PDB file of C-alpha atoms and ligand atoms in Angstrom:
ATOM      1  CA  UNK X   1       0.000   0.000   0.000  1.00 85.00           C
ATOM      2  CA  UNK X   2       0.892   3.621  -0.645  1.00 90.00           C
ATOM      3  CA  UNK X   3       1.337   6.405   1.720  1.00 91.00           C
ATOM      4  CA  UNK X   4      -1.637   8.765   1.100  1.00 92.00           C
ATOM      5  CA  UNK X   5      -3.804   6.045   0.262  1.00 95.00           C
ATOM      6  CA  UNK X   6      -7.505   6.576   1.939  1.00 96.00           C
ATOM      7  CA  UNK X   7      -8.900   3.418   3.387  1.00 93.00           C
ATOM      8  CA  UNK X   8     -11.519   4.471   5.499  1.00 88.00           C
ATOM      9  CA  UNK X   9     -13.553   7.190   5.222  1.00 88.00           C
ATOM     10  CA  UNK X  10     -16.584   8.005   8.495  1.00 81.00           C
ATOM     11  CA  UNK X  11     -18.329  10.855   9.621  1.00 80.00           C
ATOM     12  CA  UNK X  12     -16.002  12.959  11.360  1.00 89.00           C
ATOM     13  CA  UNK X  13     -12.353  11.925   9.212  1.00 94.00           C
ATOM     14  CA  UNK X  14     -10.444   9.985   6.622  1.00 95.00           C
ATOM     15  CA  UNK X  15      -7.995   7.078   7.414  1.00 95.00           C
ATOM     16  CA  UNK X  16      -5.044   7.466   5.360  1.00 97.00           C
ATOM     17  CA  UNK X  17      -2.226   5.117   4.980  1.00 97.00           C
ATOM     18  CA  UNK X  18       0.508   6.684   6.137  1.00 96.00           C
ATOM     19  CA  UNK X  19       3.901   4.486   5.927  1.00 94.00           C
ATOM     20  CA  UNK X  20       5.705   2.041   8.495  1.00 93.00           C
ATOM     21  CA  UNK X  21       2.910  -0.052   9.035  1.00 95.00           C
ATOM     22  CA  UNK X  22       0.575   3.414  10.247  1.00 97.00           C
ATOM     23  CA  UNK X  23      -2.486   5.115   9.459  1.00 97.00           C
ATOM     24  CA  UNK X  24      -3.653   8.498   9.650  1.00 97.00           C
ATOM     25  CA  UNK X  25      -7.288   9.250  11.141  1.00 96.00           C
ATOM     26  CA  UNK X  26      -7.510  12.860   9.814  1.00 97.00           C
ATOM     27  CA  UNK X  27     -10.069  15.006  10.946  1.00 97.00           C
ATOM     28  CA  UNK X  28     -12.345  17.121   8.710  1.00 95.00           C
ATOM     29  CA  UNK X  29     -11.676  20.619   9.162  1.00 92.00           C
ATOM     30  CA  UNK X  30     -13.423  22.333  11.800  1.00 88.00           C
ATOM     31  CA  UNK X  31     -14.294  19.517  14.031  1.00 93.00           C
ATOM     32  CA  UNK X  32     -14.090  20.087  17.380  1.00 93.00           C
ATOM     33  CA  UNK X  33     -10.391  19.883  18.587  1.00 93.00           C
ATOM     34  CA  UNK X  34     -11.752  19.354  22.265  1.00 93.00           C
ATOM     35  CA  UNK X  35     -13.075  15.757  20.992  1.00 91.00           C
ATOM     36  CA  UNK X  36     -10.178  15.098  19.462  1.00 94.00           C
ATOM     37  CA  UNK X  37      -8.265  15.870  22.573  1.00 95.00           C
ATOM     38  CA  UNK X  38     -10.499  13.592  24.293  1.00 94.00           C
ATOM     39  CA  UNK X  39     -10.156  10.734  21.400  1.00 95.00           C
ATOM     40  CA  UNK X  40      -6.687  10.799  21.851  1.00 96.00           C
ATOM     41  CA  UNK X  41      -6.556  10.570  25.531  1.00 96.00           C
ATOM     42  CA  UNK X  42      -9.146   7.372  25.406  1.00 96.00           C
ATOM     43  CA  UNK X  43      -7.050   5.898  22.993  1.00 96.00           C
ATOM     44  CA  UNK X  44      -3.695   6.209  24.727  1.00 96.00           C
ATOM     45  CA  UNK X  45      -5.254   5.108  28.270  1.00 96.00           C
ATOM     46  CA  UNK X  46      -7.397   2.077  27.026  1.00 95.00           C
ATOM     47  CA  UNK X  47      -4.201   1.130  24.413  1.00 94.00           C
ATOM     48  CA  UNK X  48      -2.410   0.565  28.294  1.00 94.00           C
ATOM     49  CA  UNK X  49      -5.604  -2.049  29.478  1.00 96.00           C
ATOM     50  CA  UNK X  50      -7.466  -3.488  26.516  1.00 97.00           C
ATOM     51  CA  UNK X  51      -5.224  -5.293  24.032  1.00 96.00           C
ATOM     52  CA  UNK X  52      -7.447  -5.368  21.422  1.00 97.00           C
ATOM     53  CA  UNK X  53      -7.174  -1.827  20.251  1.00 96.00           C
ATOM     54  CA  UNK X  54      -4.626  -0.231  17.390  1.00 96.00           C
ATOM     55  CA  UNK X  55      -2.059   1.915  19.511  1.00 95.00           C
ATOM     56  CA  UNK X  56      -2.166   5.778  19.120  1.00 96.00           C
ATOM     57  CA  UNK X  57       0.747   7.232  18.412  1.00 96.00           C
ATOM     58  CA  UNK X  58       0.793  11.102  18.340  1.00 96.00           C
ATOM     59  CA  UNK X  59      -1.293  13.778  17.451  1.00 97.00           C
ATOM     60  CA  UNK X  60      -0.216  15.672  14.062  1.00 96.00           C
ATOM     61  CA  UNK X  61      -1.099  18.087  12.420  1.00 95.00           C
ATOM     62  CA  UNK X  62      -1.299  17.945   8.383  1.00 92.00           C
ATOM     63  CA  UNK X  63      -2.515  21.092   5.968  1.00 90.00           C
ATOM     64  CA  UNK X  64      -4.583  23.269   9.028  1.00 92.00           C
ATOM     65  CA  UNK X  65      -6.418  19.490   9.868  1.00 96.00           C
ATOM     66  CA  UNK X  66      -5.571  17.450  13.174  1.00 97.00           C
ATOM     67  CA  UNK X  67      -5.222  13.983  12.867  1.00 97.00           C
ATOM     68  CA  UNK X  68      -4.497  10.676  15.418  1.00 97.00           C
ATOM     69  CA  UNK X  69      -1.322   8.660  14.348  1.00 97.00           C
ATOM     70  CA  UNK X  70      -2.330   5.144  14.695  1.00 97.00           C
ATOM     71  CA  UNK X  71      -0.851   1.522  14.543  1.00 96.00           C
ATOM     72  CA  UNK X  72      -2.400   0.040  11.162  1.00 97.00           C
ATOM     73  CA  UNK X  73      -4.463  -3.418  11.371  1.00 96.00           C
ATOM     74  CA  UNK X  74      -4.225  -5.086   8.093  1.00 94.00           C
ATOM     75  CA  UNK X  75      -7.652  -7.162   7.683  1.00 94.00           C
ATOM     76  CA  UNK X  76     -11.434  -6.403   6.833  1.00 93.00           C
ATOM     77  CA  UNK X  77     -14.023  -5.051   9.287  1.00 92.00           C
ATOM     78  CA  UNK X  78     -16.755  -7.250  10.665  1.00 93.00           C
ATOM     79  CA  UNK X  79     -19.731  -6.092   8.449  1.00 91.00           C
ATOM     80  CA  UNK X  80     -17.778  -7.222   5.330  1.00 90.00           C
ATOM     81  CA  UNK X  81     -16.447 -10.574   7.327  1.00 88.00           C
ATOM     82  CA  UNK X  82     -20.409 -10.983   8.199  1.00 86.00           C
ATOM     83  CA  UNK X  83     -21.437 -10.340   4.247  1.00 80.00           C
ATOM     84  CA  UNK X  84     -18.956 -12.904   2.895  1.00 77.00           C
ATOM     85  CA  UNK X  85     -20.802 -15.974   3.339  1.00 76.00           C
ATOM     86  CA  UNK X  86     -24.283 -16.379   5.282  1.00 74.00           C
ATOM     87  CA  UNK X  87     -22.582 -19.514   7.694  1.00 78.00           C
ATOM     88  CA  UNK X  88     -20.389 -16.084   8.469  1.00 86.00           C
ATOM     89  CA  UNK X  89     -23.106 -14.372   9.768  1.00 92.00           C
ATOM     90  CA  UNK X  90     -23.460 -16.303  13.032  1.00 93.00           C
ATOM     91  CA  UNK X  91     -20.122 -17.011  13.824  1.00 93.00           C
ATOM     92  CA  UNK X  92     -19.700 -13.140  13.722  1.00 94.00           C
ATOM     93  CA  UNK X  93     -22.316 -12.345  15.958  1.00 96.00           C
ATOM     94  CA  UNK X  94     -21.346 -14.280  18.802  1.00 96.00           C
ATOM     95  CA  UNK X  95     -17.491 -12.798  17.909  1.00 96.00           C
ATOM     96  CA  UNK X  96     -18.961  -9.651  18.841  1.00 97.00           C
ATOM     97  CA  UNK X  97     -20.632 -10.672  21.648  1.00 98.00           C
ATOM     98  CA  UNK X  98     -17.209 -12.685  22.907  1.00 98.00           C
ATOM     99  CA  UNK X  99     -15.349  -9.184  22.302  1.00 98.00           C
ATOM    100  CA  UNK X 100     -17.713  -7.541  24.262  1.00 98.00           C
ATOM    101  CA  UNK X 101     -17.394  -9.696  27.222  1.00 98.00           C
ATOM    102  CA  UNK X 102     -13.514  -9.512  26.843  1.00 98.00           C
ATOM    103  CA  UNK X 103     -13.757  -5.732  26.678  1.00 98.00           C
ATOM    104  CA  UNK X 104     -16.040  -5.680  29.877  1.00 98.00           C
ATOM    105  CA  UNK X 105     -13.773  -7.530  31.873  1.00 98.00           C
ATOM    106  CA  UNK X 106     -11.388  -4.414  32.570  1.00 98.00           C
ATOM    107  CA  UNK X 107     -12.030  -1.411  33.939  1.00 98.00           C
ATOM    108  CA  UNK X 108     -10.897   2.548  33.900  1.00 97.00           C
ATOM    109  CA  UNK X 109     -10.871   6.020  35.575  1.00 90.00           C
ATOM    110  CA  UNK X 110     -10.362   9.131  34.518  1.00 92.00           C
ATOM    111  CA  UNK X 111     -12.585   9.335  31.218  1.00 96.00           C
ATOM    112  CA  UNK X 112     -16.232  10.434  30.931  1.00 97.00           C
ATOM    113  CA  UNK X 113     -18.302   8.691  33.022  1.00 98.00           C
ATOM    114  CA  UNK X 114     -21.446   7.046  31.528  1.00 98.00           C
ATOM    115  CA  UNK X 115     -24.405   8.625  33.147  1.00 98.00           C
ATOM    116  CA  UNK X 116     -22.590  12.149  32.722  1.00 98.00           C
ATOM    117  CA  UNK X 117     -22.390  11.206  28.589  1.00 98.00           C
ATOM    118  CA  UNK X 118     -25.905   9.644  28.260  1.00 98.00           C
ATOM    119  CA  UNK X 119     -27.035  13.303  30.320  1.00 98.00           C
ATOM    120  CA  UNK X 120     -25.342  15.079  28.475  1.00 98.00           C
ATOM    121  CA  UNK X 121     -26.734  13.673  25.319  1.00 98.00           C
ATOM    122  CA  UNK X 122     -30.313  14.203  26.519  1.00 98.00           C
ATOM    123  CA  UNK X 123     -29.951  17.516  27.324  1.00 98.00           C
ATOM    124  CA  UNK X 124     -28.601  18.615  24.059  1.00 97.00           C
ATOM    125  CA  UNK X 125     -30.795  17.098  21.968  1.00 98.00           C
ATOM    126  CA  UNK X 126     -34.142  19.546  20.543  1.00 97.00           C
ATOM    127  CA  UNK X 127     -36.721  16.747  20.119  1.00 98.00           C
ATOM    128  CA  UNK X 128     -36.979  16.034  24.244  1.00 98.00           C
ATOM    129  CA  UNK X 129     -39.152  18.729  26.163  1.00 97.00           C
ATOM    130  CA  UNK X 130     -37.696  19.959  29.395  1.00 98.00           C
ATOM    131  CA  UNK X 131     -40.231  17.802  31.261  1.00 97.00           C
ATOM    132  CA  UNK X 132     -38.932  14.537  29.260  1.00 98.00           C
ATOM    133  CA  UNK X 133     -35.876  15.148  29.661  1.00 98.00           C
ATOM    134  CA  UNK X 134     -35.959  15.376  32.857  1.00 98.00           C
ATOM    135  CA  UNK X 135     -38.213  12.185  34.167  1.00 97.00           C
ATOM    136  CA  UNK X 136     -35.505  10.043  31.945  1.00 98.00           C
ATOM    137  CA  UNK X 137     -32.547  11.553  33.556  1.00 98.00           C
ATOM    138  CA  UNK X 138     -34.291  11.039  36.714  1.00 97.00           C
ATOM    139  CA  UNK X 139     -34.744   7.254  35.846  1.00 97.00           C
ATOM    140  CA  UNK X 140     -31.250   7.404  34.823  1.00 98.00           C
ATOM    141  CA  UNK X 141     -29.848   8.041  37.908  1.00 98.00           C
ATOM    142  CA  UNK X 142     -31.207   5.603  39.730  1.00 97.00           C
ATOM    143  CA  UNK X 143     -29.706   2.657  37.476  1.00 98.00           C
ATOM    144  CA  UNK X 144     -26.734   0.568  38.869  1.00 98.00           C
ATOM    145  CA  UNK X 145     -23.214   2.365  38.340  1.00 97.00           C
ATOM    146  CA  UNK X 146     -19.986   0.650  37.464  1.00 97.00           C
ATOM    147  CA  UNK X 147     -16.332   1.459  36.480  1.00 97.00           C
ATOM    148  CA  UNK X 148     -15.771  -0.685  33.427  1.00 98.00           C
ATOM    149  CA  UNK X 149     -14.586  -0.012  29.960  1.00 98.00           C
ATOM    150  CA  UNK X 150     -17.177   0.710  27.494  1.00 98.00           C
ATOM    151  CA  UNK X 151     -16.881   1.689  24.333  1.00 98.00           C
ATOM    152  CA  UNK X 152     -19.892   3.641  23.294  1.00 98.00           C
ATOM    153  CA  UNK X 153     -20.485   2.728  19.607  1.00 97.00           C
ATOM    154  CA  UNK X 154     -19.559  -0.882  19.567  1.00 98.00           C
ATOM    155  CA  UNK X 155     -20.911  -2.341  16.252  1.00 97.00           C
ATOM    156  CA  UNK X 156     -19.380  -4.464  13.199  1.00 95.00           C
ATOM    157  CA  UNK X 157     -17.806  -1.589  11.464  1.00 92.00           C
ATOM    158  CA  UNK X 158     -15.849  -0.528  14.317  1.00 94.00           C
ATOM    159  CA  UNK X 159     -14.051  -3.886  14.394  1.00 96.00           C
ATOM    160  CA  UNK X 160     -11.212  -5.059  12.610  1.00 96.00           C
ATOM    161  CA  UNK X 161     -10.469  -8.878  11.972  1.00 95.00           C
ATOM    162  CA  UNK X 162      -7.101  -9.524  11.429  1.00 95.00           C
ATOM    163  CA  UNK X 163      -5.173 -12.997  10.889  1.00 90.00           C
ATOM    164  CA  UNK X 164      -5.816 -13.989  14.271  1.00 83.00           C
ATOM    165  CA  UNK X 165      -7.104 -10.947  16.036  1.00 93.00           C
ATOM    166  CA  UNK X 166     -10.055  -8.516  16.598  1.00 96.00           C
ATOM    167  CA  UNK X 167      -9.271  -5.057  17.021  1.00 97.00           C
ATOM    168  CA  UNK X 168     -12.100  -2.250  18.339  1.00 98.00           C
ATOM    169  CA  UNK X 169     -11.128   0.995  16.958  1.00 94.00           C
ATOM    170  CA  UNK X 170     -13.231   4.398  16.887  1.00 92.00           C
ATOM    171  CA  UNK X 171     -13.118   5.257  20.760  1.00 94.00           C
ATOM    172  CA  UNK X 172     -14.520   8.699  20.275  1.00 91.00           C
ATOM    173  CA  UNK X 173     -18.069   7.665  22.509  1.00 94.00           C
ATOM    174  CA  UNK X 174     -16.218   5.786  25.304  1.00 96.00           C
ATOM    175  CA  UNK X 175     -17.153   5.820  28.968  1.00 98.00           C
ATOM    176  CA  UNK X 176     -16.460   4.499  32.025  1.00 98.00           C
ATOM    177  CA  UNK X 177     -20.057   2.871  33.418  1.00 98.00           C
ATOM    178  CA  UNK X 178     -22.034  -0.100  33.606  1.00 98.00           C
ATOM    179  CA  UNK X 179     -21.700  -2.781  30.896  1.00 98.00           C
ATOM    180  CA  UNK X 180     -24.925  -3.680  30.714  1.00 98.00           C
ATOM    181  CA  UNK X 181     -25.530  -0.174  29.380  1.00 98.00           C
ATOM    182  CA  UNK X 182     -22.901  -0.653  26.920  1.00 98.00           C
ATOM    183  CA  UNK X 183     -24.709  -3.673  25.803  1.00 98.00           C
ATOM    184  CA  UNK X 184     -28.059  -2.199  25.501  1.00 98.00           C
ATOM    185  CA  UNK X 185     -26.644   0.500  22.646  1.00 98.00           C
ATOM    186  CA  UNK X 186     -24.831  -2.367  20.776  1.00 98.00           C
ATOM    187  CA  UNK X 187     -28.585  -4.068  20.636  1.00 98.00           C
ATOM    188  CA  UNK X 188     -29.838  -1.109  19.787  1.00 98.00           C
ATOM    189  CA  UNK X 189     -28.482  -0.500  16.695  1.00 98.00           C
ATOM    190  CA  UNK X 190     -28.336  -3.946  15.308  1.00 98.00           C
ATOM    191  CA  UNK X 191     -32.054  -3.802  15.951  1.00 98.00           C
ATOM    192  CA  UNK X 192     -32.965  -0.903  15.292  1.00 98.00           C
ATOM    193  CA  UNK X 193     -30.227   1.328  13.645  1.00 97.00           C
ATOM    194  CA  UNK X 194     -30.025   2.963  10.096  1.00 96.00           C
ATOM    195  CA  UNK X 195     -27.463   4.303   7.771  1.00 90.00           C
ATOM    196  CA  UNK X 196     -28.319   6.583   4.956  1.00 89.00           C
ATOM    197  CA  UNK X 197     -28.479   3.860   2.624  1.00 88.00           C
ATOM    198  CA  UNK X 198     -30.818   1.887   4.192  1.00 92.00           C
ATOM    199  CA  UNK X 199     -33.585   4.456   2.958  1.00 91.00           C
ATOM    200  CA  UNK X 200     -34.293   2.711  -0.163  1.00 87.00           C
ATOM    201  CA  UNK X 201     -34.822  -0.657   1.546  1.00 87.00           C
ATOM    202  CA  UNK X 202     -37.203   0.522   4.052  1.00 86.00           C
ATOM    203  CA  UNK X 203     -39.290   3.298   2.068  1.00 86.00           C
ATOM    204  CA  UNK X 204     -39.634   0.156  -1.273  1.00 85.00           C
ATOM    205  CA  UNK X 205     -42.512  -2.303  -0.120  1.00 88.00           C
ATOM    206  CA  UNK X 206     -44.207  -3.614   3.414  1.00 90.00           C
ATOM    207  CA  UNK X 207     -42.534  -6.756   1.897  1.00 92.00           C
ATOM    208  CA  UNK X 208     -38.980  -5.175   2.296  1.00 89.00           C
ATOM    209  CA  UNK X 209     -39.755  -3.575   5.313  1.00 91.00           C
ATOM    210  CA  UNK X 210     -40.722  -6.693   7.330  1.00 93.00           C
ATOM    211  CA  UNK X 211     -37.743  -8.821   5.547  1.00 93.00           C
ATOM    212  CA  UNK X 212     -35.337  -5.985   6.617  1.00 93.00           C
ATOM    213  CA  UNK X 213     -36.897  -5.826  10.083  1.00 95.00           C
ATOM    214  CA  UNK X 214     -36.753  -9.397  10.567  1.00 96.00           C
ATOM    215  CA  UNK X 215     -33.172  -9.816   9.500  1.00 94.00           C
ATOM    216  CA  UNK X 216     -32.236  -6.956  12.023  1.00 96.00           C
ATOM    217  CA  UNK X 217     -34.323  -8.134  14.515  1.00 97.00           C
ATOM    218  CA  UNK X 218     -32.460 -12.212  14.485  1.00 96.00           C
ATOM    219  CA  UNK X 219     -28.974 -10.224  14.349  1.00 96.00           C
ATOM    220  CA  UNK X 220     -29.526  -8.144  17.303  1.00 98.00           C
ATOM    221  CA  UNK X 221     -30.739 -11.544  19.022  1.00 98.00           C
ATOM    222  CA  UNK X 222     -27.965 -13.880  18.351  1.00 97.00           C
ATOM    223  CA  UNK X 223     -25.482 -10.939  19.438  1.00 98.00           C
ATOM    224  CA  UNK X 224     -27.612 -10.373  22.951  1.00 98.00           C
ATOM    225  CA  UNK X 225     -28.583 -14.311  23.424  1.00 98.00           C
ATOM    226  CA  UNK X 226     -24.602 -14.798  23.456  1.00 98.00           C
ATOM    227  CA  UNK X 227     -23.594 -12.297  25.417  1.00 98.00           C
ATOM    228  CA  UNK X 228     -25.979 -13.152  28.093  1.00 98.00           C
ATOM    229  CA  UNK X 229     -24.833 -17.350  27.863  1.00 98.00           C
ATOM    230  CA  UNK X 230     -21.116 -16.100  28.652  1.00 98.00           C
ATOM    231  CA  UNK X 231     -22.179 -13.595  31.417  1.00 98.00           C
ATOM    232  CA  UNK X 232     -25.343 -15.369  33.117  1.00 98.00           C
ATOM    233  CA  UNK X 233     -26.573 -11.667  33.509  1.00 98.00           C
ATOM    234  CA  UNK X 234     -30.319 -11.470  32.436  1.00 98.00           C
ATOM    235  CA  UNK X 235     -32.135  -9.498  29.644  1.00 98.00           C
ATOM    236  CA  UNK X 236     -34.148  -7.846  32.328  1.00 98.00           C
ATOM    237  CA  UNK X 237     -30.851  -6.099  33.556  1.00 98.00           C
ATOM    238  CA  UNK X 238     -29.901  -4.849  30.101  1.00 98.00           C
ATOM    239  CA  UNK X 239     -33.188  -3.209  29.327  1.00 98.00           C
ATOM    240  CA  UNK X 240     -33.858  -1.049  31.877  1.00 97.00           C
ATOM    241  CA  UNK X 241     -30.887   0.776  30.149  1.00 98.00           C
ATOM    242  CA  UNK X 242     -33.461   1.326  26.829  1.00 98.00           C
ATOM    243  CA  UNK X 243     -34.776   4.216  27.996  1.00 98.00           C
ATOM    244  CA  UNK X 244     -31.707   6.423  28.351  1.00 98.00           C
ATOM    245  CA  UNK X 245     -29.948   4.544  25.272  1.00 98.00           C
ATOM    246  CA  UNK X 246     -32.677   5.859  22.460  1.00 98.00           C
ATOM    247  CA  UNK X 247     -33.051   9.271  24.791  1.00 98.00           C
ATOM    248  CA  UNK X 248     -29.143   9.688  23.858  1.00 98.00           C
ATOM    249  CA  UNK X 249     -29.510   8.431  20.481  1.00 98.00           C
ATOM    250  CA  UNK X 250     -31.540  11.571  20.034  1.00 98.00           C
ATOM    251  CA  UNK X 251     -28.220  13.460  19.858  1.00 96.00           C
ATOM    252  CA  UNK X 252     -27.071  11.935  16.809  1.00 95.00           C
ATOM    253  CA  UNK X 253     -27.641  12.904  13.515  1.00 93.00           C
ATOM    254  CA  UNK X 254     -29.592   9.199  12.364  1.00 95.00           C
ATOM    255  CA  UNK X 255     -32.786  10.973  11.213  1.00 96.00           C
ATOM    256  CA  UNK X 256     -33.964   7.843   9.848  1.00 96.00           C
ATOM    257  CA  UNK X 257     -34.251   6.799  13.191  1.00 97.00           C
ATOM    258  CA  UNK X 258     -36.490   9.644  15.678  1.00 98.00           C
ATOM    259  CA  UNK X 259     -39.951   8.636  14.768  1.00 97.00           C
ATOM    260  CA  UNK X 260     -39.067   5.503  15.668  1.00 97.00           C
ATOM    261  CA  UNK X 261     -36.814   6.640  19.020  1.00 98.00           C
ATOM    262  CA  UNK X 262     -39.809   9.092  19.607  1.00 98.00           C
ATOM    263  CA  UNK X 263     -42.549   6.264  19.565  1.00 98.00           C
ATOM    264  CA  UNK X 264     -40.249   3.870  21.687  1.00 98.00           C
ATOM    265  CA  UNK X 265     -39.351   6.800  24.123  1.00 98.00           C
ATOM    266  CA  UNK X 266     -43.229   7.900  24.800  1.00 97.00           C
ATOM    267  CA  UNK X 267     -44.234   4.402  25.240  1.00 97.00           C
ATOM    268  CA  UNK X 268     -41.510   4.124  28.104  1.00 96.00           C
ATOM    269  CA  UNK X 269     -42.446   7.034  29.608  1.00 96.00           C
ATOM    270  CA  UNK X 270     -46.036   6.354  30.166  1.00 93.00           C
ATOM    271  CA  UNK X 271     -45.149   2.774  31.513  1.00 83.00           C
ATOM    272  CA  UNK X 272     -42.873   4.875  34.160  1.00 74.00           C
ATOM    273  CA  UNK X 273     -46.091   6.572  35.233  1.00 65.00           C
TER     274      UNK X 273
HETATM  275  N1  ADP R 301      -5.835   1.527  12.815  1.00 51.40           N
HETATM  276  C1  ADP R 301      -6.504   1.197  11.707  1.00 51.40           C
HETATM  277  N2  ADP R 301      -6.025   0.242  10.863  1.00 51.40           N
HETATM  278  C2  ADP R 301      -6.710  -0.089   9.739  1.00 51.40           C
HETATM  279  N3  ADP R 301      -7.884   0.459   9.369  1.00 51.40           N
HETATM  280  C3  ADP R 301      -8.426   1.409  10.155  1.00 51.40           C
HETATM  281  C4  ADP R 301      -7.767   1.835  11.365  1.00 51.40           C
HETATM  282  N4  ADP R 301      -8.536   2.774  11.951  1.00 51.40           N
HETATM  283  C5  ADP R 301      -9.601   2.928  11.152  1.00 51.40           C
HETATM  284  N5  ADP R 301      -9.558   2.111  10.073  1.00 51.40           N
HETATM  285  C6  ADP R 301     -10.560   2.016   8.982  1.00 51.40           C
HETATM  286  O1  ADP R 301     -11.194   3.268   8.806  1.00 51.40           O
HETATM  287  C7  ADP R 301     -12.601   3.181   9.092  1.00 51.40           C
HETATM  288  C8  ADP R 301     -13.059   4.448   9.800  1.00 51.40           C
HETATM  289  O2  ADP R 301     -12.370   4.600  11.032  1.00 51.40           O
HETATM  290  P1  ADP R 301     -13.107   5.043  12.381  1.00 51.40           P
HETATM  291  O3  ADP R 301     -12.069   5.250  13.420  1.00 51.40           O
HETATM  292  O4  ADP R 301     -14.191   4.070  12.678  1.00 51.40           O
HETATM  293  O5  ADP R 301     -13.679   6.461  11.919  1.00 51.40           O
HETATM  294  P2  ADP R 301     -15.123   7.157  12.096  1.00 51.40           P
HETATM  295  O6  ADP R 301     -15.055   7.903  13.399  1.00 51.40           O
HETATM  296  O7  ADP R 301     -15.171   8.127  10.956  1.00 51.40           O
HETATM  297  O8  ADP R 301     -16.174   6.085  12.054  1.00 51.40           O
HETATM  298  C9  ADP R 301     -12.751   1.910   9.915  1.00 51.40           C
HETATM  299  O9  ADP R 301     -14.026   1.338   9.764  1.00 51.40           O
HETATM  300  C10 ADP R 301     -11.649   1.023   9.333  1.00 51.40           C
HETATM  301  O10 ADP R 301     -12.082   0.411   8.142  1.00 51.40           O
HETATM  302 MG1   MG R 302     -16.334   4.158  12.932  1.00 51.40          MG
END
């Protein structure tokens, strides 16, 4: 491979091969440097517990953008590994979930804490009213704390697998909390989660709608029923994380996804009463 060469390209940045085995996460102009700061300080601090992450070099700065120095993981990510044969599909799953289990098995201080990051989220977004807002934070609080690693936005394109390796990169949402909060999310948007270019698929035909729900709805399930066999912990004390998970999810930009939050949200809210 070249230096230069892009092989990733997100939301926030471009990954760039950059030489000697490294690649370049370089952030669009104009993002926040204060979340880049914080990127960077996740990265180096869980790169000293959790050996399945790429290690982060330095911060440099190329052309007026910032960008993250990282260790470069030569393999595909898990969506693709998932697409390549439909036997694949399973065996990925419950990869994640053993991952996930691995991840949760160390803990950290000194980043974000979970309920202050889900709070935040819910305060910031515009499609809560103060008095929703404020009943779920109140809920919030109340749910069981915890120091462990968790990652924040741990799905299949966020990991790597590599000859004999997975690797969880993108550590931009990580939190110190509760894992079964952590689990929640990942459920979440197996279930329930949309890219842009799942529009077509779910505005074609009730046909394709259902199919597409159904196929989301067994992936989501063989992740969660997996995780749950290795831990013994029970779906009762993942859930009552649902509430604050799609009031967060608010925050993002996943249009695609609020009528759906909204409807989900309201319904929790007048069980709560
Ligand atoms: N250290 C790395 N080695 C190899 N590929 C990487 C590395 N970091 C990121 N990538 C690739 O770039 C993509 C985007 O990186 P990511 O950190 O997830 O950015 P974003 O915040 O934009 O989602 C990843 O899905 C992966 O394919
Ligand atoms: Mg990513």
């Amino acid at each position: 491979m070249e230096k230069g060469e892009v092989i990733g390209k997100g939301r926030t940045a471009e990954v760039i091969y950059w030489g000697d085995n490294r690649v370049l996460k370089l952030f669009y102009k104009d993002f926040p440097s204060s979340i880049i700061d914080y990127q960077y300080k996740v990265d180096t601090l869980i790169g000293k517990i959790f050996p399945n992450c790429p290690k982060a070099f330095k911060k440099i700065e190329e052309n007026g953008r910032i960008g993250i120095l990282y260790e470069y993981i030569e393999g595909i990510v898990l969506r693709e590994f998932m697409g390549k044969k439909i036997k694949s599909v399973g065996k990925a799953l419950r990869m994640l979930a053993e991952l996930h289990v691995e991840m949760h098995k160390y803990e950290i201080k000194d980043i974000n804490s979970q309920k202050n990051s889900f709070k935040l989220a819910i305060q910031q977004t515009d499609l809560l009213d103060d008095d929703q807002k404020k009943e779920i934070i109140k809920y919030m609080e109340k749910l069981p704390d915890g120091n462990t690693i968790c990652h924040g936005d741990f799905h299949p394109e966020n990991i790597i697998v590599s000859e004999n390796k997975l690797y969880v990169m993108d550590w931009s949402n990580a939190y110190s909390g509760n894992p079964n909060g952590d689990v929640a999310r990942t459920f979440y948007v197996l279930k329930y989660g949309l890219a842009p270019s799942d529009e077509y698929t779910i505005k074609k035909s009730f046909i394709h709608r259902f199919f597409f729900k159904a196929i989301k709805s067994l992936v989501a399930k063989t992740y969660i029923k997996h995780y749950i066999k290795l831990t013994g912990i029970s779906l009762k004390e993942i859930k009552i994380w649902d509430l604050a998970i799609f009031a967060a999810r608010l925050r993002e930009p996943v249009p695609l996804e609020y009528e759906n939050l909204l409807k989900m949200i309201n319904n929790s809210l007048k069980h709560h009463k």
